[in-house]
Amino acid sequence: MMSKEETNKNNNMLTGMTHECGVFGCIAAGDWPTHIDVAQVICLGLVALQHRGQESAGIVTSEGNNAKNFHVKKGMGMINNIFNDESIRQLKGSLGVGHTRYSTSAASEEVNCQPFVVHTAHGVLCVAHNGEIINKEKLRRKVLERGVGLSTHSDSELITQALCLNPPDGERNGVDWPARIRHLMSLSPLSYSLVLMEKDRIYGVRDPYGNRPLCIGKILPLNCKDENVGEEGWVISSESCGFLSIGARYVREVYPGEIVELSRTGIKTISTVERPDNKPPAFCIFEYVYFARSDSVFEGQMVYSVRMQCGRELAKEACIEADIVSSVPESGTAAAHGFSRQSGIPFAEVLCKNRYVGRTFIQPSARLRQLGVAKKFGALSENVAGKRLILIDDSIVRGNTIGPIIKLLRDAGATEVHVRIASPPLHYPCYMGINIPTREELIANKLDNVQLAKHTGADSLAYLSVEGLKIAVRRQLVPREKDGVGHCTACLTGEYPTELDW
């Protein structure tokens, strides 16, 4: 049987480190109609999640219990290119779901834009998904054997159709969506965070391993400082980073294996599905390293604080004499500040970022990524000239971006450039929503630290150790979060949360 690495290669799948998507949902509280503009809230929420995917986006809204149809707007490109005042006005409703996408398991085409909407015997269902199903081929066969047709290769459509299957012990003609969700979770243990909408309620679902993030917030009345005052609505999101911009307050994460229901009367836990064989949770550790926005909160701690601690641990492990510490902006900046504080070497900015060039990892072709690097930075020559520099970056994947940056700094007059990476080397592919398709693509499998330093033009290069990363992630966890905590380090160690079953 062909391995997934070979399959990906033969299918010309993208290479490099890419995240799949972000999900967002909103529901108004109390009597309807409401003065909350649900579509506008979702649109702003998706803007906050734009870093999780820039290829396509969509919003689906409903007018409540008696609504026979959903209002749908989807398209290719960035949020602000898809939605305008007129399209937002047409998205009427008191609840809705949104999605922003980067493709891993299906082509970047409008047919794969989410959320997916399906008409079933039990009503209309809307599904938004973040993650990648590890046993999707087996699940695909099961769905097809039940006589269900699939129009795309998207994991998300597969999940949507699997949700429409009758549970073995369920009522054949029933509309028990929680039972169908539990059935899906029994068919596939990871990786997914889901936001589902049907009639007058939204369900939030996180896989039993908690591999992908999902959290809940509540919308307070404007200018309200008392959080005990009744809420005006609820939101559910891949990350908490956009909550303040929509007048919402972070409440908590959806726990691993939890199914929550959001309705106009509030939120409640419907069910919790246990992990197989009592295995530990496996939250993706690279959410802390790179993918999440720095003001998001995971496991009771801010991502920025964890990145600073990564820098501190890196300074303990791999400090060297230098005049200044700096970073590759922006996700390396927090770690650079931590390195500076731990080492006592002053921090100074050395790179100016062109903010109108998208993140290089998220472009859909290698050529565009390489062009993006050349256009993305300028050197602050007065801070660089004649200086020995420690340059902090968050990660190295293929190693084709750091070399041009080092050349830029040397051309600006840097006498030494020592590269320090605030995460361990990537050695293994991820099959759970991060696109690292082949081991051959990863530079750490080709060159050791000394060889890589020479290859990139650095004077030296060192990574943070796996143990150092774990210390940084766990150091600030509040006591209640430490119980049963666990992180997936498969791309670093090859230790996957569960058996990979194609």
Coordinates of C-alpha atoms in Angstrom, one line a residue:
M1 CA 0.0 0.0 0.0
M2 CA 1.3 3.4 -0.9
S3 CA 2.4 5.5 2.1
K4 CA 0.8 8.9 2.7
E5 CA 4.1 10.6 2.0
E6 CA 4.2 8.9 -1.5
T7 CA 0.5 9.7 -2.1
N8 CA 1.0 13.3 -1.3
K9 CA 3.9 13.6 -3.6
N10 CA 2.1 11.9 -6.4
N11 CA -0.9 14.1 -5.9
N12 CA 1.3 17.2 -6.1
M13 CA 0.2 18.4 -2.7
L14 CA 1.7 21.5 -1.2
T15 CA 4.9 21.3 0.8
G16 CA 6.0 23.3 3.7
M17 CA 4.3 24.2 7.0
T18 CA 0.8 25.4 6.4
H19 CA -2.2 25.5 8.7
E20 CA -5.6 24.6 7.5
C21 CA -8.2 27.0 8.7
G22 CA -10.1 28.9 11.4
V23 CA -13.8 28.6 12.5
F24 CA -16.1 31.0 14.1
G25 CA -19.7 31.1 15.3
C26 CA -22.1 33.6 16.9
I27 CA -25.6 33.4 18.4
A28 CA -27.7 36.2 19.8
A29 CA -29.1 35.8 23.3
G30 CA -32.6 36.4 24.5
D31 CA -35.6 37.2 22.4
W32 CA -35.3 37.5 18.7
P33 CA -35.0 39.6 16.6
T34 CA -31.9 41.1 18.2
H35 CA -30.0 44.3 17.7
I36 CA -26.7 42.3 17.4
D37 CA -25.5 42.2 13.8
V38 CA -24.5 38.5 13.8
A39 CA -23.0 38.6 10.3
Q40 CA -20.9 41.6 11.2
V41 CA -19.7 40.0 14.3
I42 CA -18.7 36.8 12.4
C43 CA -17.0 38.9 9.7
L44 CA -14.9 40.7 12.3
G45 CA -14.2 37.4 14.0
L46 CA -12.9 35.9 10.7
V47 CA -10.7 39.0 10.2
A48 CA -9.0 38.2 13.5
L49 CA -8.5 34.6 12.3
Q50 CA -7.2 35.6 8.9
H51 CA -3.7 34.4 9.8
R52 CA -5.1 30.8 9.9
G53 CA -6.0 30.8 6.2
Q54 CA -6.1 33.3 3.3
E55 CA -7.4 31.3 0.4
S56 CA -11.1 31.4 0.9
A57 CA -13.8 32.2 3.4
G58 CA -17.5 32.0 4.0
I59 CA -20.3 32.9 6.3
V60 CA -23.7 31.2 6.7
T61 CA -26.5 32.7 8.8
S62 CA -29.9 31.5 9.9
E63 CA -33.0 33.4 11.1
G64 CA -33.8 30.8 13.8
N65 CA -36.0 27.9 14.5
N66 CA -38.5 28.4 11.6
A67 CA -35.9 29.1 9.0
K68 CA -36.1 26.8 6.0
N69 CA -33.0 28.0 4.4
F70 CA -29.6 29.5 5.3
H71 CA -28.2 32.7 3.9
V72 CA -24.8 31.9 2.4
K73 CA -21.9 34.0 1.1
K74 CA -18.6 32.3 0.2
G75 CA -15.6 33.2 -2.0
M76 CA -11.9 33.0 -2.8
G77 CA -9.4 35.3 -1.2
M78 CA -9.2 37.5 1.9
I79 CA -12.1 38.4 4.1
N80 CA -12.1 42.0 3.1
N81 CA -12.2 41.1 -0.6
I82 CA -15.2 38.8 -0.2
F83 CA -17.5 40.7 2.2
N84 CA -18.8 44.2 2.0
D85 CA -21.6 46.2 3.5
E86 CA -24.2 44.9 1.0
S87 CA -23.2 41.2 1.4
I88 CA -23.3 41.6 5.2
R89 CA -26.8 43.1 5.0
Q90 CA -28.0 40.1 3.0
L91 CA -26.7 37.7 5.7
K92 CA -29.7 38.1 7.9
G93 CA -30.1 36.0 11.0
S94 CA -29.8 35.6 14.7
L95 CA -27.1 33.0 14.5
G96 CA -24.3 32.0 12.1
V97 CA -21.1 30.3 11.3
G98 CA -18.0 31.4 9.5
H99 CA -14.8 29.9 8.2
T100 CA -11.5 31.0 6.7
R101 CA -9.5 28.3 4.8
Y102 CA -6.1 27.2 3.7
S103 CA -6.2 24.0 1.7
T104 CA -4.4 20.8 2.7
S105 CA -6.6 17.9 1.7
A106 CA -8.4 19.4 -1.3
A107 CA -7.7 21.9 -4.0
S108 CA -7.9 25.7 -3.5
E109 CA -11.2 26.0 -5.4
E110 CA -14.5 27.7 -4.6
V111 CA -16.3 24.3 -4.5
N112 CA -14.2 23.5 -1.3
C113 CA -15.0 26.8 0.4
Q114 CA -16.6 26.4 3.8
P115 CA -18.9 26.3 5.7
F116 CA -20.6 23.4 4.0
V117 CA -24.4 23.3 3.9
V118 CA -26.3 20.1 3.4
H119 CA -30.0 19.4 3.2
T120 CA -30.9 16.3 5.2
A121 CA -34.1 14.4 6.0
H122 CA -33.8 16.1 9.5
G123 CA -33.2 19.6 8.3
V124 CA -30.5 21.8 7.0
L125 CA -27.0 21.4 8.6
C126 CA -24.1 23.8 8.3
V127 CA -20.5 22.6 9.1
A128 CA -17.2 24.5 9.5
H129 CA -14.1 22.4 10.2
N130 CA -10.5 22.9 11.3
G131 CA -8.1 20.0 11.2
E132 CA -7.5 16.9 9.1
I133 CA -9.0 13.4 9.6
I134 CA -6.3 10.9 10.2
N135 CA -8.4 7.9 8.9
K136 CA -10.1 9.8 6.2
E137 CA -9.8 7.0 3.5
K138 CA -11.4 4.5 5.8
L139 CA -14.2 7.0 6.7
R140 CA -14.6 7.9 3.0
R141 CA -15.2 4.2 2.2
K142 CA -17.7 3.9 5.0
V143 CA -19.6 6.9 3.8
L144 CA -19.6 5.7 0.1
E145 CA -20.7 2.2 1.2
R146 CA -23.8 3.8 2.7
G147 CA -24.8 5.2 -0.7
V148 CA -23.7 8.8 0.0
G149 CA -22.0 10.6 -2.9
L150 CA -19.1 13.0 -2.3
S151 CA -18.4 15.8 -4.7
T152 CA -15.0 16.9 -3.3
H153 CA -11.9 15.4 -1.7
S154 CA -12.3 17.7 1.3
D155 CA -12.2 16.3 4.8
S156 CA -14.8 18.8 5.7
E157 CA -17.4 17.5 3.2
L158 CA -16.6 14.0 4.4
I159 CA -17.3 15.0 8.0
T160 CA -20.5 16.7 6.9
Q161 CA -21.8 13.6 5.2
A162 CA -20.6 11.3 8.0
L163 CA -22.7 13.4 10.4
C164 CA -25.7 12.5 8.3
L165 CA -25.2 8.8 8.9
N166 CA -27.6 7.2 11.4
P167 CA -25.8 6.1 14.6
P168 CA -26.0 2.3 15.1
D169 CA -28.1 2.6 18.3
G170 CA -29.8 5.8 17.3
E171 CA -33.4 6.4 16.3
R172 CA -33.7 5.9 12.6
N173 CA -36.0 8.9 12.0
G174 CA -34.7 11.0 14.9
V175 CA -33.1 14.4 14.8
D176 CA -30.6 13.8 17.6
W177 CA -27.6 15.7 16.3
P178 CA -25.6 15.2 19.4
A179 CA -25.9 11.4 18.9
R180 CA -24.7 11.8 15.4
I181 CA -21.8 13.9 16.5
R182 CA -20.8 11.3 19.1
H183 CA -21.1 8.7 16.3
L184 CA -18.7 10.7 14.1
M185 CA -16.2 11.0 17.1
S186 CA -16.3 7.2 17.5
L187 CA -15.5 6.8 13.8
S188 CA -12.6 9.2 13.8
P189 CA -10.7 10.2 17.0
L190 CA -8.8 13.2 15.5
S191 CA -8.1 15.8 14.3
Y192 CA -10.9 18.4 14.2
S193 CA -12.6 21.3 15.8
L194 CA -16.1 21.7 14.4
V195 CA -18.7 24.4 14.5
L196 CA -22.1 23.1 13.4
M197 CA -25.4 25.0 13.0
E198 CA -28.9 23.6 12.7
K199 CA -32.1 25.5 13.1
D200 CA -31.8 27.7 16.2
R201 CA -28.6 26.3 17.8
I202 CA -24.8 26.0 17.3
Y203 CA -22.7 23.0 18.4
G204 CA -19.0 23.3 19.1
V205 CA -17.0 20.1 18.9
R206 CA -13.4 19.3 19.8
D207 CA -11.8 16.0 19.1
P208 CA -11.1 13.7 22.1
Y209 CA -7.4 14.6 21.9
G210 CA -8.0 18.3 21.8
N211 CA -5.5 18.6 18.9
R212 CA -7.0 21.7 17.4
P213 CA -8.1 24.7 19.4
L214 CA -11.6 26.0 20.1
C215 CA -12.9 28.4 22.7
I216 CA -16.0 30.2 23.9
G217 CA -16.7 33.9 24.6
K218 CA -19.7 35.9 25.6
I219 CA -20.8 39.3 24.1
L220 CA -21.5 41.9 26.7
P221 CA -23.6 45.1 26.3
L222 CA -21.5 48.0 25.0
N223 CA -19.6 50.0 27.7
C224 CA -20.4 47.3 30.2
K225 CA -17.7 46.6 32.8
D226 CA -19.7 44.2 35.0
E227 CA -19.3 40.7 33.5
N228 CA -22.2 39.5 35.7
V229 CA -24.6 41.6 33.6
G230 CA -26.6 39.4 31.2
E231 CA -24.8 38.7 27.9
E232 CA -26.1 39.8 24.5
G233 CA -24.8 36.8 22.7
W234 CA -22.2 34.0 22.5
V235 CA -19.3 33.3 20.2
I236 CA -17.2 30.3 19.5
S237 CA -13.8 30.5 17.8
S238 CA -10.6 28.8 16.9
E239 CA -8.8 31.5 18.9
S240 CA -9.7 34.1 21.5
C241 CA -7.7 36.9 19.8
G242 CA -10.6 38.6 18.2
F243 CA -13.0 38.7 21.2
L244 CA -12.2 42.2 22.5
S245 CA -12.7 43.7 19.0
I246 CA -16.3 42.4 18.9
G247 CA -17.1 43.3 22.5
A248 CA -16.8 39.7 23.8
R249 CA -15.0 38.3 26.8
Y250 CA -13.1 35.0 26.9
V251 CA -15.0 32.4 28.9
R252 CA -13.1 29.1 28.5
E253 CA -11.9 26.5 26.0
V254 CA -14.0 23.7 24.7
Y255 CA -12.4 20.8 26.4
P256 CA -11.0 17.8 24.6
G257 CA -13.9 15.5 23.5
E258 CA -16.5 18.0 24.6
I259 CA -19.7 18.8 22.7
V260 CA -21.1 22.2 23.7
E261 CA -24.5 23.7 22.6
L262 CA -24.9 27.4 22.1
S263 CA -28.5 28.6 22.1
R264 CA -30.3 31.9 22.8
T265 CA -30.6 30.9 26.5
G266 CA -26.8 30.2 27.0
I267 CA -24.2 27.5 26.7
K268 CA -24.2 24.0 28.0
T269 CA -22.2 20.8 27.7
I270 CA -24.1 18.1 25.9
S271 CA -21.6 15.3 26.1
T272 CA -18.0 14.4 26.5
V273 CA -16.3 11.6 24.5
E274 CA -13.4 9.9 26.2
R275 CA -10.1 9.2 24.4
P276 CA -9.3 5.6 23.4
D277 CA -7.3 3.7 26.0
N278 CA -7.1 6.7 28.4
K279 CA -4.4 8.3 26.3
P280 CA -3.3 11.8 27.2
P281 CA -4.5 14.9 25.4
A282 CA -2.5 16.0 22.4
F283 CA -2.9 19.7 21.8
C284 CA -0.7 20.8 18.9
I285 CA 2.4 22.4 20.4
F286 CA 3.0 24.4 17.2
E287 CA 0.0 26.5 18.0
Y288 CA 2.2 28.1 20.6
V289 CA 5.3 28.2 18.5
Y290 CA 3.9 29.7 15.3
F291 CA 0.3 29.4 14.2
A292 CA -1.7 31.2 16.8
R293 CA -1.9 35.0 17.2
S294 CA 0.2 36.1 20.1
D295 CA -2.8 37.6 22.0
S296 CA -4.7 34.3 22.0
V297 CA -5.2 32.3 25.2
F298 CA -4.6 28.5 25.3
E299 CA -4.8 26.3 28.4
G300 CA -5.2 29.4 30.6
Q301 CA -2.0 31.2 29.3
M302 CA -1.3 33.8 26.7
V303 CA 0.6 32.6 23.6
Y304 CA 2.9 35.7 23.8
S305 CA 4.0 34.7 27.3
V306 CA 4.9 31.2 26.2
R307 CA 6.9 32.5 23.3
M308 CA 8.8 34.8 25.6
Q309 CA 9.6 31.8 27.8
C310 CA 10.8 29.8 24.8
G311 CA 13.3 32.6 24.3
R312 CA 14.4 32.4 27.9
E313 CA 14.9 28.7 27.6
L314 CA 16.8 29.1 24.3
A315 CA 19.2 31.6 26.0
K316 CA 19.9 29.1 28.8
E317 CA 20.7 26.4 26.2
A318 CA 22.5 28.3 23.4
C319 CA 23.6 31.8 24.3
I320 CA 26.7 33.3 22.6
E321 CA 28.6 36.6 22.9
A322 CA 26.9 39.4 20.8
D323 CA 26.1 43.1 20.8
I324 CA 22.3 42.8 20.2
V325 CA 19.5 40.3 20.1
S326 CA 16.8 40.7 17.4
S327 CA 14.1 38.8 15.6
V328 CA 12.6 37.8 12.3
P329 CA 9.2 39.7 12.8
E330 CA 6.7 39.1 14.0
S331 CA 6.2 35.7 15.6
G332 CA 9.9 35.5 16.5
T333 CA 9.8 38.8 18.4
A334 CA 8.4 37.6 21.7
A335 CA 11.1 34.9 21.9
A336 CA 13.7 37.5 21.1
H337 CA 12.6 39.6 24.0
G338 CA 12.7 36.5 26.3
F339 CA 16.2 35.7 25.0
S340 CA 17.4 39.3 25.6
R341 CA 16.0 39.4 29.2
Q342 CA 17.6 36.1 30.1
S343 CA 21.0 36.8 28.5
G344 CA 21.3 40.4 29.4
I345 CA 22.1 41.3 25.8
P346 CA 20.0 44.3 24.6
F347 CA 17.2 43.9 22.1
A348 CA 17.1 46.0 19.0
E349 CA 15.0 45.8 15.8
V350 CA 17.0 45.0 12.7
L351 CA 14.3 44.2 10.1
C352 CA 11.5 46.3 8.8
K353 CA 8.5 44.3 7.7
N354 CA 6.4 45.1 4.7
R355 CA 3.0 44.4 6.1
Y356 CA 1.3 44.3 2.7
V357 CA 3.0 41.0 1.8
G358 CA 1.3 38.0 3.2
R359 CA 2.9 35.4 5.5
T360 CA 5.3 33.4 3.3
F361 CA 4.2 30.0 4.6
I362 CA 0.7 30.5 3.5
Q363 CA 1.2 31.3 -0.2
P364 CA -0.1 28.5 -2.5
S365 CA 3.2 27.9 -4.5
A366 CA 6.9 27.7 -3.8
R367 CA 7.6 30.4 -6.3
L368 CA 5.3 32.9 -4.6
R369 CA 6.8 32.0 -1.2
Q370 CA 10.3 32.7 -2.5
L371 CA 9.2 36.0 -4.1
G372 CA 7.5 36.9 -0.8
V373 CA 10.7 36.6 1.2
A374 CA 12.5 39.0 -1.1
K375 CA 9.7 41.6 -0.9
K376 CA 8.9 41.2 2.8
F377 CA 11.8 42.7 4.8
G378 CA 14.2 45.7 4.8
A379 CA 17.2 46.1 7.0
L380 CA 17.5 48.9 9.6
S381 CA 21.2 49.5 8.7
E382 CA 21.9 52.0 11.6
N383 CA 21.0 49.2 14.1
V384 CA 23.0 46.6 12.2
A385 CA 26.2 48.1 10.9
G386 CA 29.3 46.9 12.8
K387 CA 27.2 44.7 15.2
R388 CA 27.4 41.1 16.3
L389 CA 23.8 39.9 16.0
I390 CA 21.8 37.1 17.5
L391 CA 18.8 36.6 15.2
I392 CA 15.8 34.8 16.7
D393 CA 13.3 33.0 14.4
D394 CA 10.4 30.8 15.5
S395 CA 11.1 27.9 13.3
I396 CA 12.9 26.6 10.2
V397 CA 11.0 24.3 7.8
R398 CA 12.6 24.1 4.4
G399 CA 15.4 26.6 5.1
N400 CA 14.8 28.7 2.0
T401 CA 13.8 31.9 3.8
I402 CA 16.5 32.4 6.5
G403 CA 19.4 32.6 4.0
P404 CA 18.1 35.7 2.1
I405 CA 17.5 37.4 5.5
I406 CA 21.0 36.8 6.7
K407 CA 22.4 38.1 3.4
L408 CA 20.3 41.2 3.8
L409 CA 21.7 41.8 7.3
R410 CA 25.3 41.2 6.1
D411 CA 24.8 43.6 3.3
A412 CA 23.6 46.2 5.9
G413 CA 26.9 45.8 7.8
A414 CA 26.4 43.1 10.4
T415 CA 29.8 41.6 11.3
E416 CA 28.3 38.3 12.8
V417 CA 24.9 36.8 12.5
H418 CA 24.1 33.9 14.9
V419 CA 20.8 32.3 14.3
R420 CA 18.8 30.9 17.2
I421 CA 15.5 29.0 16.6
A422 CA 12.9 29.2 19.3
S423 CA 11.6 25.7 18.6
P424 CA 13.1 22.3 17.9
P425 CA 14.0 21.0 14.4
L426 CA 11.1 19.6 12.4
H427 CA 11.8 16.0 11.4
Y428 CA 8.4 14.3 10.7
P429 CA 5.3 15.1 8.7
C430 CA 2.0 16.0 10.4
Y431 CA -1.2 14.3 9.5
M432 CA -3.5 16.4 11.7
G433 CA -4.0 19.7 9.9
I434 CA -0.5 21.1 9.5
N435 CA 0.8 20.5 6.0
I436 CA 4.3 19.0 6.4
P437 CA 3.9 16.3 3.8
T438 CA 7.3 14.7 3.3
R439 CA 10.4 14.2 5.5
E440 CA 12.5 15.0 2.4
E441 CA 11.2 18.5 2.4
L442 CA 12.4 19.3 6.0
I443 CA 15.9 20.8 6.1
A444 CA 16.6 19.3 9.5
N445 CA 16.6 15.9 7.9
K446 CA 19.3 17.0 5.3
L447 CA 21.7 19.2 7.3
D448 CA 22.9 19.3 10.9
N449 CA 23.3 22.6 12.8
V450 CA 26.8 23.3 11.5
Q451 CA 25.9 22.4 7.9
L452 CA 22.8 24.5 8.0
A453 CA 24.7 27.5 9.4
K454 CA 27.1 27.2 6.5
H455 CA 24.2 26.7 4.0
T456 CA 22.4 29.8 5.2
G457 CA 25.4 32.0 5.7
A458 CA 25.1 32.2 9.5
D459 CA 28.1 32.2 11.8
S460 CA 26.3 29.7 14.0
L461 CA 22.9 28.1 14.4
A462 CA 21.1 26.4 17.2
Y463 CA 17.6 25.2 18.0
L464 CA 15.6 25.1 21.2
S465 CA 15.5 21.5 22.5
V466 CA 12.2 19.5 22.7
E467 CA 12.5 19.5 26.5
G468 CA 13.1 23.2 26.5
L469 CA 9.9 23.8 24.5
K470 CA 7.9 21.6 26.9
I471 CA 9.3 23.5 29.9
A472 CA 8.3 26.8 28.3
V473 CA 4.8 25.6 27.4
R474 CA 4.1 24.0 30.8
R475 CA 5.8 26.5 33.1
Q476 CA 2.9 29.0 33.4
L477 CA 0.0 26.6 33.2
V478 CA -2.4 27.3 36.1
P479 CA -2.8 24.3 38.4
R480 CA -6.2 23.2 37.1
E481 CA -4.8 23.2 33.5
K482 CA -1.8 21.0 34.5
D483 CA -4.1 18.1 35.3
G484 CA -4.3 15.8 32.3
V485 CA -2.5 18.3 30.0
G486 CA -0.7 16.9 27.0
H487 CA 0.8 18.2 23.8
C488 CA 1.4 16.7 20.4
T489 CA 5.1 16.8 19.4
A490 CA 4.8 14.4 16.5
C491 CA 6.4 16.7 13.9
L492 CA 9.4 17.0 16.3
T493 CA 9.7 13.5 17.8
G494 CA 7.7 11.2 15.5
E495 CA 5.5 10.2 18.5
Y496 CA 2.0 10.5 17.2
P497 CA -1.0 10.7 19.6
T498 CA -2.6 7.6 18.1
E499 CA -1.9 5.0 15.5
L500 CA -2.1 6.4 12.0
D501 CA -4.8 4.4 10.2
W502 CA -5.2 5.2 6.6

